[in-house]
XYZ file of C-alpha atoms in Angstrom:
758
model
C 0.013 -0.010 -0.007
C 1.378 3.327 -0.999
C 2.312 6.071 1.418
C -0.727 8.244 1.516
C -3.144 5.485 0.813
C -2.324 3.839 4.117
C -2.179 7.171 6.023
C -5.390 8.548 4.548
C -7.267 5.377 5.441
C -5.905 5.399 8.973
C -7.088 8.966 9.449
C -10.599 8.680 8.095
C -12.259 8.996 11.457
C -12.457 11.938 13.822
C -10.585 10.728 16.822
C -6.754 10.339 17.097
C -7.241 7.286 19.384
C -8.859 5.422 16.495
C -7.245 7.431 13.596
C -3.578 6.801 14.679
C -4.051 3.484 16.469
C -0.782 2.628 18.385
C -0.713 -0.781 16.838
C 0.016 0.845 13.481
C 3.178 2.402 14.759
C 6.424 0.638 15.468
C 7.031 0.005 19.314
C 4.156 2.317 20.172
C 3.500 3.081 23.838
C 1.521 6.151 22.767
C -0.106 8.388 25.159
C -3.142 8.340 22.856
C -3.982 4.812 23.950
C -1.980 3.943 27.041
C -1.832 6.003 30.251
C 1.100 8.251 30.956
C 3.930 6.701 32.942
C 3.563 8.099 36.571
C 6.560 8.832 38.666
C 6.901 10.083 42.164
C 8.663 13.366 42.660
C 11.458 13.320 45.208
C 12.840 16.789 45.909
C 16.645 16.979 45.823
C 19.125 19.755 45.901
C 19.736 21.075 42.389
C 22.172 23.502 40.903
C 20.844 26.970 40.365
C 20.336 28.335 36.928
C 24.003 28.949 37.098
C 25.794 29.399 40.447
C 28.281 31.433 38.531
C 27.824 34.271 36.008
C 26.066 33.364 32.788
C 27.726 36.345 31.136
C 31.124 35.207 29.941
C 34.043 37.623 30.448
C 35.721 38.849 27.289
C 38.854 37.020 28.145
C 37.037 33.720 27.667
C 35.199 34.846 24.482
C 35.748 34.260 20.725
C 35.986 37.348 18.499
C 33.504 37.349 15.567
C 35.071 39.301 12.740
C 33.572 40.749 9.515
C 32.068 39.644 7.214
C 30.083 37.575 9.719
C 27.088 39.414 11.283
C 27.381 40.892 14.758
C 26.676 38.574 17.670
C 24.162 38.977 20.404
C 26.475 38.907 23.417
C 25.719 37.254 25.672
C 23.505 34.810 23.858
C 19.905 34.685 25.021
C 20.027 30.830 25.137
C 23.010 30.659 27.422
C 21.993 33.583 29.646
C 18.498 32.270 30.204
C 19.060 28.563 30.888
C 21.089 26.509 33.334
C 24.666 25.739 32.348
C 27.035 22.779 33.094
C 28.653 23.546 36.463
C 32.198 22.453 35.305
C 32.096 24.570 32.148
C 30.663 27.603 34.117
C 33.822 27.735 36.298
C 35.876 29.543 33.667
C 33.146 32.094 32.920
C 32.858 34.042 36.162
C 34.059 37.597 36.084
C 37.262 38.835 37.766
C 39.007 36.878 40.437
C 36.294 34.418 40.841
C 36.973 32.853 37.454
C 38.666 29.422 37.581
C 40.625 28.464 34.456
C 39.479 25.156 33.057
C 41.591 23.517 30.271
C 39.831 22.983 26.990
C 40.711 19.280 27.202
C 38.623 18.946 30.325
C 35.821 21.063 29.087
C 35.394 18.906 26.048
C 35.941 15.609 27.856
C 32.845 13.233 27.470
C 30.987 12.971 30.691
C 27.491 12.976 32.222
C 26.114 16.457 32.558
C 23.183 17.067 34.995
C 21.100 19.980 35.847
C 21.997 21.839 32.702
C 20.798 22.582 29.230
C 24.212 23.265 27.787
C 27.954 23.246 28.373
C 30.394 26.058 27.383
C 32.952 24.399 25.105
C 35.376 25.768 22.530
C 35.711 24.388 19.040
C 38.925 22.595 18.333
C 41.335 24.733 16.314
C 41.420 23.081 12.826
C 42.195 26.387 11.101
C 45.745 25.408 9.916
C 45.504 25.107 6.152
C 41.750 25.127 6.212
C 39.927 26.826 3.304
C 36.427 27.775 2.292
C 34.772 25.394 -0.170
C 31.479 27.238 -0.583
C 29.649 30.288 0.812
C 25.857 30.760 0.636
C 25.352 34.331 -0.257
C 21.573 34.007 -0.178
C 21.504 32.972 3.532
C 24.193 35.469 4.269
C 21.707 38.213 3.265
C 18.970 36.597 5.277
C 20.874 36.411 8.552
C 22.033 40.018 8.320
C 25.516 40.024 6.667
C 26.161 43.628 5.516
C 25.162 44.125 1.917
C 28.742 45.201 1.012
C 30.009 41.743 2.330
C 27.537 39.428 0.764
C 29.829 38.341 -2.127
C 33.180 36.655 -1.526
C 34.812 38.879 -4.088
C 34.053 41.839 -1.861
C 36.193 40.518 1.037
C 39.729 41.547 1.662
C 42.309 38.835 2.141
C 42.350 39.545 5.864
C 38.618 39.261 6.100
C 38.689 35.931 4.244
C 41.399 34.619 6.569
C 39.531 35.804 9.727
C 36.265 34.150 8.551
C 38.008 30.858 7.802
C 39.767 30.938 11.118
C 36.477 31.439 13.090
C 34.480 28.893 11.180
C 37.339 26.279 11.579
C 37.662 26.730 15.290
C 40.600 29.147 15.555
C 38.814 32.342 16.309
C 40.244 32.850 19.819
C 43.674 33.548 18.357
C 42.484 36.598 16.490
C 44.211 39.170 18.640
C 43.847 42.055 16.140
C 40.063 41.613 16.222
C 40.123 41.760 19.996
C 42.025 44.960 19.866
C 39.559 46.458 17.442
C 36.735 45.430 19.682
C 38.122 47.762 22.390
C 37.467 50.644 20.101
C 33.949 49.512 19.446
C 33.232 49.060 23.078
C 34.543 52.518 23.837
C 32.216 53.865 21.155
C 29.292 52.155 22.923
C 28.667 49.419 20.379
C 27.863 45.839 21.430
C 31.028 43.663 21.354
C 31.792 41.319 18.441
C 32.368 38.439 20.879
C 30.863 35.065 21.455
C 31.130 32.126 23.840
C 30.452 28.814 22.071
C 28.373 26.090 23.650
C 27.083 22.537 23.143
C 23.483 21.508 23.875
C 22.484 18.684 26.282
C 19.548 16.563 25.432
C 18.370 12.963 25.391
C 16.143 11.057 22.982
C 14.543 7.940 21.759
C 16.591 6.190 19.130
C 14.740 3.609 17.051
C 12.027 3.404 19.666
C 14.235 3.059 22.763
C 15.165 5.858 25.206
C 18.895 6.261 24.926
C 19.787 8.489 27.907
C 22.041 11.462 27.452
C 22.984 12.300 23.964
C 23.632 15.965 23.121
C 25.624 17.835 20.550
C 28.493 15.343 20.111
C 30.256 17.217 17.286
C 28.189 20.324 16.816
C 29.141 23.542 18.744
C 26.877 26.609 18.617
C 29.137 29.521 17.814
C 26.800 32.428 18.540
C 23.378 33.998 18.079
C 22.735 36.960 15.772
C 19.792 39.150 15.038
C 19.153 40.602 11.594
C 18.562 44.331 12.313
C 16.438 44.680 9.206
C 14.053 41.820 9.846
C 14.402 41.142 13.649
C 14.944 37.511 12.827
C 17.138 35.598 15.376
C 19.612 32.941 14.120
C 21.993 30.558 15.837
C 25.123 29.687 13.938
C 26.474 26.176 14.641
C 29.699 24.459 13.546
C 29.287 20.757 12.732
C 32.495 18.745 12.961
C 34.073 21.252 15.301
C 35.639 18.654 17.702
C 34.775 16.997 20.917
C 32.221 18.121 23.418
C 31.039 16.653 26.787
C 28.397 14.780 24.655
C 30.821 13.133 22.170
C 30.691 9.807 24.102
C 33.090 7.545 22.231
C 33.254 9.628 19.041
C 35.926 12.076 17.925
C 33.696 15.119 17.254
C 34.779 15.394 13.656
C 32.822 15.304 10.389
C 33.978 13.803 7.152
C 33.741 15.762 3.886
C 31.160 13.449 2.254
C 28.605 13.836 5.105
C 29.306 17.577 5.249
C 28.700 17.967 1.581
C 25.367 16.063 1.891
C 24.119 18.225 4.661
C 25.404 21.518 3.188
C 23.438 20.863 -0.050
C 20.398 19.108 1.146
C 19.400 21.689 3.655
C 19.173 24.345 0.912
C 17.432 21.871 -1.440
C 14.665 21.134 1.047
C 14.316 24.721 1.820
C 14.080 25.618 -1.869
C 11.318 22.984 -2.296
C 9.205 24.783 0.284
C 9.745 22.588 3.411
C 11.090 24.061 6.690
C 14.725 23.225 7.167
C 17.872 24.343 8.943
C 20.100 26.268 6.556
C 23.738 26.086 5.365
C 25.955 29.198 5.496
C 29.449 27.813 4.576
C 31.401 24.571 4.329
C 35.197 24.377 4.865
C 37.800 21.766 4.130
C 40.191 21.036 7.033
C 43.490 19.239 7.207
C 42.115 16.840 9.689
C 42.121 13.138 8.535
C 39.091 11.404 10.009
C 39.009 7.687 10.618
C 35.782 5.856 9.828
C 34.744 2.371 8.766
C 36.026 3.038 5.246
C 39.407 4.217 6.592
C 40.878 7.677 6.661
C 38.812 10.441 5.024
C 39.326 14.200 4.657
C 37.607 16.287 7.330
C 35.274 19.240 6.960
C 33.183 21.649 9.007
C 29.762 22.857 8.046
C 28.399 26.188 9.486
C 24.719 25.475 9.710
C 22.050 27.961 10.883
C 18.599 27.818 12.441
C 16.479 30.070 14.664
C 16.847 27.567 17.448
C 18.376 24.050 17.855
C 16.101 22.907 20.637
C 14.725 19.360 20.041
C 12.131 16.966 21.472
C 14.955 15.282 23.292
C 15.833 18.628 25.074
C 12.716 17.955 27.262
C 13.106 14.242 27.452
C 16.434 14.298 29.372
C 14.872 16.245 32.201
C 11.734 14.171 32.227
C 13.540 10.878 32.602
C 15.813 12.328 35.164
C 12.755 13.519 37.078
C 14.142 17.030 36.990
C 10.938 19.033 37.016
C 12.582 22.364 37.810
C 14.768 22.515 34.701
C 12.154 20.960 32.547
C 9.750 23.797 33.421
C 12.577 26.369 32.929
C 13.240 25.084 29.459
C 9.495 25.077 28.649
C 9.151 28.665 29.880
C 12.058 29.665 27.702
C 10.583 28.057 24.557
C 7.223 29.723 25.336
C 8.760 33.180 25.772
C 11.782 33.311 23.473
C 11.047 30.781 20.760
C 7.361 30.957 20.074
C 6.595 34.298 21.872
C 3.417 32.982 23.368
C 1.662 35.318 25.769
C 1.689 34.541 29.493
C -1.542 33.120 30.952
C -3.657 35.917 32.365
C -4.297 35.243 36.005
C -7.758 36.881 35.728
C -8.747 34.545 32.924
C -7.455 31.591 34.831
C -9.386 32.564 37.958
C -12.637 33.158 35.981
C -12.243 29.746 34.209
C -11.800 27.973 37.450
C -14.773 29.629 39.173
C -17.074 28.916 36.215
C -16.157 25.446 35.222
C -14.631 23.688 38.248
C -17.725 24.275 40.250
C -19.937 22.948 37.446
C -17.534 19.977 36.984
C -17.773 18.984 40.652
C -21.540 19.231 40.641
C -21.810 17.103 37.518
C -19.515 14.468 39.107
C -21.657 14.488 42.257
C -24.798 13.864 40.177
C -23.227 10.969 38.342
C -22.074 9.487 41.583
C -25.622 9.785 42.956
C -27.129 8.274 39.844
C -24.828 5.241 40.125
C -25.741 4.766 43.737
C -29.419 4.280 42.802
C -28.664 2.079 39.798
C -27.597 -1.547 39.314
C -24.058 -1.737 40.755
C -23.133 -4.651 38.424
C -24.095 -2.556 35.378
C -22.529 0.684 36.623
C -19.159 -0.799 37.275
C -17.496 -2.170 34.075
C -15.946 -5.619 34.155
C -13.565 -7.522 31.880
C -16.603 -8.777 30.037
C -18.165 -5.282 29.346
C -18.776 -4.805 25.677
C -17.305 -1.904 23.754
C -20.875 -0.565 23.191
C -21.619 -0.396 26.918
C -18.289 1.245 27.531
C -19.069 3.850 24.910
C -22.411 4.460 26.567
C -20.775 4.924 29.960
C -18.294 7.386 28.337
C -21.271 9.313 26.981
C -22.605 9.664 30.476
C -19.336 11.294 31.720
C -19.650 15.013 32.397
C -18.482 17.417 29.648
C -15.140 18.594 31.017
C -14.012 22.021 29.704
C -10.267 22.066 29.331
C -8.099 25.129 29.808
C -5.289 25.248 27.264
C -2.463 26.978 29.162
C 0.660 28.365 27.523
C 2.339 24.902 27.591
C -0.553 23.314 25.814
C -0.400 26.121 23.255
C 3.359 25.515 22.924
C 2.784 21.847 22.291
C 0.005 22.645 19.784
C 2.454 24.865 17.860
C 5.101 22.223 17.830
C 2.511 19.711 16.540
C 1.280 22.092 13.871
C 4.820 22.778 12.650
C 5.685 19.104 12.636
C 2.624 18.270 10.612
C 3.636 20.927 7.939
C 7.145 19.520 7.863
C 6.218 15.961 7.333
C 3.436 16.743 4.816
C 6.154 18.557 2.906
C 8.458 15.531 3.012
C 5.721 13.321 1.662
C 4.879 15.732 -1.167
C 8.489 16.288 -2.329
C 9.437 12.621 -1.919
C 11.957 13.133 0.923
C 12.976 10.360 3.252
C 14.839 11.511 6.434
C 16.213 8.154 7.535
C 16.782 8.776 11.250
C 13.689 10.283 12.801
C 14.831 9.757 16.345
C 13.396 12.284 18.924
C 16.872 13.902 19.355
C 16.662 14.719 15.602
C 13.186 16.354 15.839
C 13.147 20.177 16.012
C 10.532 21.912 18.089
C 10.311 24.422 15.276
C 9.289 21.790 12.816
C 12.554 22.167 10.880
C 14.185 19.387 8.907
C 17.515 18.969 10.863
C 20.402 16.576 11.115
C 20.818 15.404 7.517
C 22.365 11.911 7.707
C 21.338 8.974 5.540
C 18.560 10.792 3.856
C 17.323 10.188 0.273
C 14.943 11.704 -2.287
C 12.873 9.009 -3.891
C 13.904 7.615 -7.295
C 11.064 5.378 -8.364
C 8.037 5.755 -6.177
C 8.239 3.095 -3.530
C 6.384 3.904 -0.301
C 8.271 1.175 1.625
C 11.608 2.687 0.675
C 14.233 2.585 3.489
C 17.072 4.996 2.788
C 19.100 4.091 5.914
C 20.616 0.736 5.516
C 21.023 0.576 9.309
C 17.230 0.639 9.632
C 16.741 -3.081 9.289
C 13.029 -3.115 10.369
C 11.967 -0.142 8.239
C 10.903 1.955 11.212
C 11.799 5.122 9.258
C 10.696 4.058 5.837
C 9.032 6.612 3.602
C 5.438 5.572 4.342
C 6.110 5.481 8.085
C 7.209 9.112 8.420
C 3.716 10.725 9.348
C 3.066 8.057 11.918
C 6.541 8.384 13.412
C 6.100 12.167 13.747
C 2.943 11.432 15.711
C 4.758 8.857 17.886
C 7.595 11.388 18.548
C 5.027 14.088 19.464
C 3.703 11.534 21.927
C 7.039 11.363 23.564
C 7.227 15.042 23.791
C 3.723 15.280 25.256
C 4.847 12.803 27.879
C 7.391 15.261 29.203
C 4.902 18.083 29.351
C 1.908 16.150 30.749
C 1.938 17.670 34.232
C 2.298 21.189 33.018
C -0.482 20.646 30.384
C -2.635 18.756 32.790
C -2.515 21.431 35.417
C -4.457 23.658 33.138
C -5.405 26.962 34.766
C -3.581 26.042 38.021
C -0.146 25.623 36.401
C 1.219 28.738 38.122
C 0.072 27.612 41.574
C 3.415 26.006 42.396
C 2.385 24.786 45.845
C -0.714 23.150 44.464
C 1.182 21.606 41.556
C 3.801 20.215 43.944
C 1.124 18.606 46.013
C -0.480 16.950 42.944
C 2.888 15.616 41.798
C 3.768 14.257 45.251
C 0.539 12.153 45.459
C 0.230 9.307 42.776
C -3.631 9.517 42.971
C -3.720 13.216 42.423
C -0.932 13.052 39.705
C -3.058 10.525 37.896
C -5.715 13.224 37.493
C -3.173 15.509 35.921
C -2.183 12.908 33.410
C -5.860 12.147 32.553
C -6.440 15.848 31.937
C -3.250 16.093 29.846
C -4.452 13.040 27.748
C -7.751 14.722 26.813
C -5.989 17.942 25.879
C -3.190 16.262 23.903
C -5.661 14.050 21.889
C -7.580 17.182 20.952
C -4.367 18.880 19.939
C -3.207 15.889 17.857
C -6.571 15.883 16.067
C -6.545 19.669 15.263
C -2.916 20.642 15.187
C -1.417 17.537 13.563
C -3.950 15.323 11.774
C -6.103 18.132 10.336
C -3.200 20.263 9.430
C -1.308 17.427 7.848
C -4.202 16.327 5.668
C -5.038 19.892 4.558
C -1.448 20.779 3.811
C -0.791 17.543 1.973
C -3.976 17.976 -0.184
C -2.910 21.471 -1.150
C 0.661 20.572 -1.935
C -0.337 17.579 -4.092
C -2.990 19.428 -5.895
C -0.463 22.157 -6.896
C 2.069 19.551 -7.996
C -0.495 17.752 -10.156
C -1.804 20.973 -11.745
C -5.097 20.915 -9.918
C -4.775 24.466 -8.553
C -4.101 25.936 -5.226
C -6.136 25.993 -2.015
C -9.025 27.976 -3.623
C -9.332 25.209 -6.270
C -9.274 22.342 -3.819
C -12.102 19.780 -4.264
C -13.083 17.063 -1.828
C -12.585 14.124 -4.210
C -9.232 15.196 -5.595
C -7.233 13.187 -3.044
C -9.281 9.994 -3.295
C -10.098 10.002 -6.965
C -6.922 11.350 -8.480
C -3.861 11.714 -6.145
C -4.099 8.464 -4.347
C -4.756 6.337 -7.427
C -1.966 8.124 -9.285
C 0.470 7.253 -6.471
C -0.676 3.651 -6.520
C -0.148 3.508 -10.277
C 3.402 4.930 -9.887
C 4.125 2.288 -7.227
C 2.743 -0.584 -9.314
C 4.713 0.324 -12.428
C 7.976 1.540 -10.882
C 7.578 5.118 -12.130
C 10.171 7.797 -11.181
C 8.398 10.055 -8.612
C 9.919 13.328 -9.782
C 9.856 12.665 -13.578
C 6.145 11.879 -13.239
C 5.071 15.394 -12.475
C 7.292 16.998 -15.188
C 5.779 14.604 -17.760
C 2.230 15.244 -16.438
C 2.796 18.912 -17.140
C 3.097 18.005 -20.847
C -0.311 16.321 -20.890
C -2.838 18.219 -23.018
C -6.551 18.330 -22.449
C -7.637 21.189 -24.772
C -7.683 18.991 -27.825
C -9.650 16.071 -26.397
C -13.003 15.836 -24.602
C -11.944 12.722 -22.637
C -9.091 10.229 -22.333
C -10.780 8.172 -24.998
C -9.783 10.818 -27.479
C -6.267 10.939 -26.175
C -5.033 7.370 -26.746
C -1.901 8.197 -28.635
C -0.849 10.864 -26.053
C -1.553 8.519 -23.101
C 0.596 5.774 -24.744
C 3.431 8.116 -25.190
C 3.042 9.454 -21.616
C 3.202 5.916 -20.141
C 5.965 4.711 -22.347
C 8.184 7.655 -21.228
C 7.507 6.926 -17.623
C 7.698 3.201 -17.039
C 11.035 1.441 -17.218
C 11.720 -0.550 -20.376
C 11.330 -3.991 -18.819
C 7.943 -2.980 -17.322
C 6.840 -1.582 -20.747
C 7.925 -4.731 -22.521
C 6.231 -7.070 -19.983
C 3.033 -5.232 -19.105
C 2.791 -2.017 -21.110
C -0.824 -2.540 -22.069
C -1.742 -3.088 -18.390
C 0.053 0.111 -17.495
C -1.879 2.151 -20.092
C -5.256 0.835 -18.977
C -4.541 1.288 -15.282
C -3.236 4.794 -15.958
C -6.762 5.694 -17.443
C -8.215 4.841 -14.040
C -6.880 8.101 -12.497
C -6.141 10.016 -15.671
C -9.842 9.921 -16.702
C -11.018 11.839 -13.568
C -7.905 14.059 -13.904
C -8.754 14.944 -17.485
C -12.324 15.733 -16.644
C -11.404 17.776 -13.551
C -8.954 19.855 -15.472
C -11.059 20.425 -18.578
C -13.888 21.550 -16.458
C -11.973 24.288 -14.705
C -11.714 27.775 -16.217
C -8.435 28.338 -14.295
C -6.854 25.009 -15.269
C -7.909 23.935 -18.716
C -5.335 26.111 -20.574
C -2.475 23.671 -21.215
C 0.340 26.214 -21.416
C -0.729 28.016 -18.216
C -1.126 24.707 -16.251
C 2.296 23.519 -17.521
C 3.995 26.640 -16.397
C 2.324 26.464 -12.964
C 3.359 22.786 -12.525
C 6.998 23.407 -13.641
C 7.359 26.149 -11.057
C 6.876 23.683 -8.245
C 8.082 20.314 -9.597
C 11.895 20.095 -9.757
C 13.853 19.168 -12.720
C 16.964 19.002 -10.576
C 16.738 16.706 -7.557
C 19.596 15.985 -5.068
C 19.259 12.254 -5.395
C 21.772 10.063 -3.752
C 23.584 9.330 -7.077
C 23.858 13.071 -7.726
C 25.271 13.614 -4.196
C 27.704 10.805 -4.731
C 29.047 12.253 -7.961
C 29.485 15.690 -6.339
C 31.329 14.102 -3.321
C 33.700 12.187 -5.539
C 34.530 15.192 -7.708
C 34.819 17.708 -4.812
C 36.933 15.282 -2.762
C 39.315 14.870 -5.754
C 39.532 18.534 -6.206
C 40.315 19.059 -2.442
C 43.066 16.465 -2.590
C 44.528 18.195 -5.571
C 44.548 21.552 -3.773
C 46.166 20.036 -0.750
C 48.745 18.329 -2.919
C 49.708 21.746 -4.306
C 48.476 20.924 -7.831
C 48.575 24.170 -9.812
C 46.762 22.826 -12.951
C 43.305 24.364 -13.823
C 40.637 22.617 -11.884
C 37.171 22.625 -13.318
C 35.605 21.372 -10.106
C 37.098 23.984 -7.866
C 33.652 25.827 -7.816
C 31.592 22.682 -8.159
C 29.858 23.061 -4.714
C 28.927 26.641 -5.600
C 27.345 25.372 -8.829
C 25.407 22.543 -7.205
C 24.368 24.840 -4.409
C 22.835 27.122 -7.104
C 21.004 24.050 -8.514
C 19.611 23.145 -5.127
C 18.423 26.690 -4.683
C 16.863 26.930 -8.175
C 15.574 23.345 -8.752
C 12.829 24.030 -11.279
C 14.677 25.733 -14.011
C 11.930 27.692 -15.612
C 11.329 29.743 -12.423
C 14.779 31.304 -12.515
C 14.505 34.961 -13.549
C 17.728 36.358 -12.028
C 20.863 37.321 -13.840
C 22.387 34.221 -15.384
C 26.094 35.302 -14.986
C 26.871 36.411 -11.402
C 30.058 38.185 -10.432
C 33.103 36.170 -11.090
C 34.321 34.454 -7.796
C 30.861 34.659 -6.168
C 29.209 31.711 -7.665
C 29.725 29.729 -10.852
C 28.967 31.167 -14.260
C 25.634 29.803 -15.172
C 24.340 29.296 -18.672
C 20.787 28.394 -19.651
C 18.888 27.572 -22.717
C 15.241 28.552 -23.041
C 14.064 25.611 -21.076
C 16.344 26.570 -18.227
C 17.935 23.182 -17.999
C 21.400 23.649 -19.457
C 22.749 24.775 -16.154
C 22.138 21.410 -14.520
C 24.414 19.497 -16.886
C 24.835 15.828 -16.195
C 22.810 16.060 -12.914
C 19.374 15.821 -14.516
C 17.789 13.009 -16.503
C 17.196 9.354 -15.878
C 18.750 7.720 -12.834
C 21.785 5.687 -14.010
C 21.676 1.993 -13.310
C 24.547 2.185 -10.807
C 22.712 5.032 -8.948
C 19.392 3.276 -8.339
C 18.376 2.547 -4.858
C 21.586 3.891 -3.153
C 21.252 3.604 0.652
C 23.490 5.371 3.190
C 24.403 4.748 6.746
C 24.625 6.967 9.886
C 28.445 6.782 9.599
C 29.769 10.301 9.132
């Protein structure tokens, strides 16, 4: 059964408990069916938000030179949340500061009562050089307009940027001296104090304990003064952190290239993603299963890197204090949700809690006068009688406090993200909760893949032996992961309008019977949120995306039967006949309806259409069957398009479809070719080869392709400034720029899987 067919059938009812039944999800212990896991709260001494200063002294900071945008110093994240006690020792002002060696700061260890650890990137700046720079993102995060292009940098600015992004920023003495002048002038300092994030997570269905940023170090936060947008720059492959466990903290060039390019490709296809600012080659040789490989660092960017697992680590450690502090931070600083109004909370309680108690008393009294055997359910009670009893329960108004609203926003964004994945044919590969962004961003690009032929059961990660994260499982896994997040917030959500009465909440959490009531309240609220903020949002967004891809118009043209009569059957046809997912939409854009009243009048065109799409062996063995089955969905499609004033014009519909359906796709075989050629180019450079190198700017060229995947939609200047990005030439179809990276998948490139090794 193809991806959406199974998902749509599963979500045909109105309640999450039946729509997303836990038995349909791998290793599900979902809150939607099972009760929350209770635990007893045992108060214990905990470290304060930071017993030392959270404002690092300039002596411990890293200079941030031009052309990088000015930092926010200190970072809001580190100044608002609890830090690792050991790493905070070196960040007290004046005589109270205790120097801590970098080797100790970055030593793998268990970190408790903390959201992050201060840690410096390893200096890999010797002989490091820039492989690619994303000028589009540079503009978005606030790089000064005069410094967007690489050609506008001085040699000193280039060297300073490379040094900072490869971990050697603390040695920039000249920048520190310049900062004294800016400080005297009243400007905020161009300084930063890097940190690594502490979090836990479920990996392949099992809670794995402390994980954290094992090779990613957040360099600093910045705010674009023009837009007000906040961004966090992070270096992946920057060396060991307290969360590296048994790893070395490095990243190999091949995995860095994959992440650098794919983040921009997914963003360009209209799905929320982290972004890529720069990628560097380092002299570090990294040992992996395949042997020694060249090292690399990617500077990746997101508004926040907080994950589902950021909450899980405090939940499983029964650290309610820091769990709440993190939740308050996300409410205030990430989503900017308004605080609960005490007056509204009081009015709600006075109005509904009294009514609730009266209704419960009436129900108790009614049971007392009834047949006790019938009023108390037994193991033999039928489902119908249980449903009748549920109908007799009082209607319980639920107060959605700021934590419930936060969870609803996370669910909404996650639904939009995964509906985008399913529409563009993207398979993430490792959807562990530590890889799930609270912002609904696609993050942590590892063994991902874009589909080649449409196969809903496709597993892109060859380490995923059970297919937990296969393409068709992705919506359900997102729901399961949201269940894990909801579990951490259950007491805060379940407390409803009394969430700010800390004494009352502590009493509830100290008594298992009272805490059970919190969890029951949370379950009702979470189920409602899952229905509205995930299920409904997913279905609506998926319908709209697929309609646009198939030339059926936007949201204003949406018809109820489009999904069941056209989209789902078309996907089933692609699956049955091994049709390339992306080529399908480009060929469908060529289908003409103006010259035919129905598919019966379009026999020759349909035969040509099918012959182009199905592989030769399929055409030879069952071409006639493919044609007939194609008519099953193409007939309703033809009628639907021909009957629409906005869609029946073939040329207009083709242009609209080709603006959203990519001709260039970063398939695994494309990524592999790019990796091989860039690696060879890097090795030549490091060997001192002075011969002309056609692939020296290959990453810039492929980055441009990722950012402009549809060809026809590119209107900007075709030949940018020399040295800024490659020279791009296009023919009228807009496809010449993509060279050998478009067209049929070569035989060697079909079905490539990757591992988590990077």
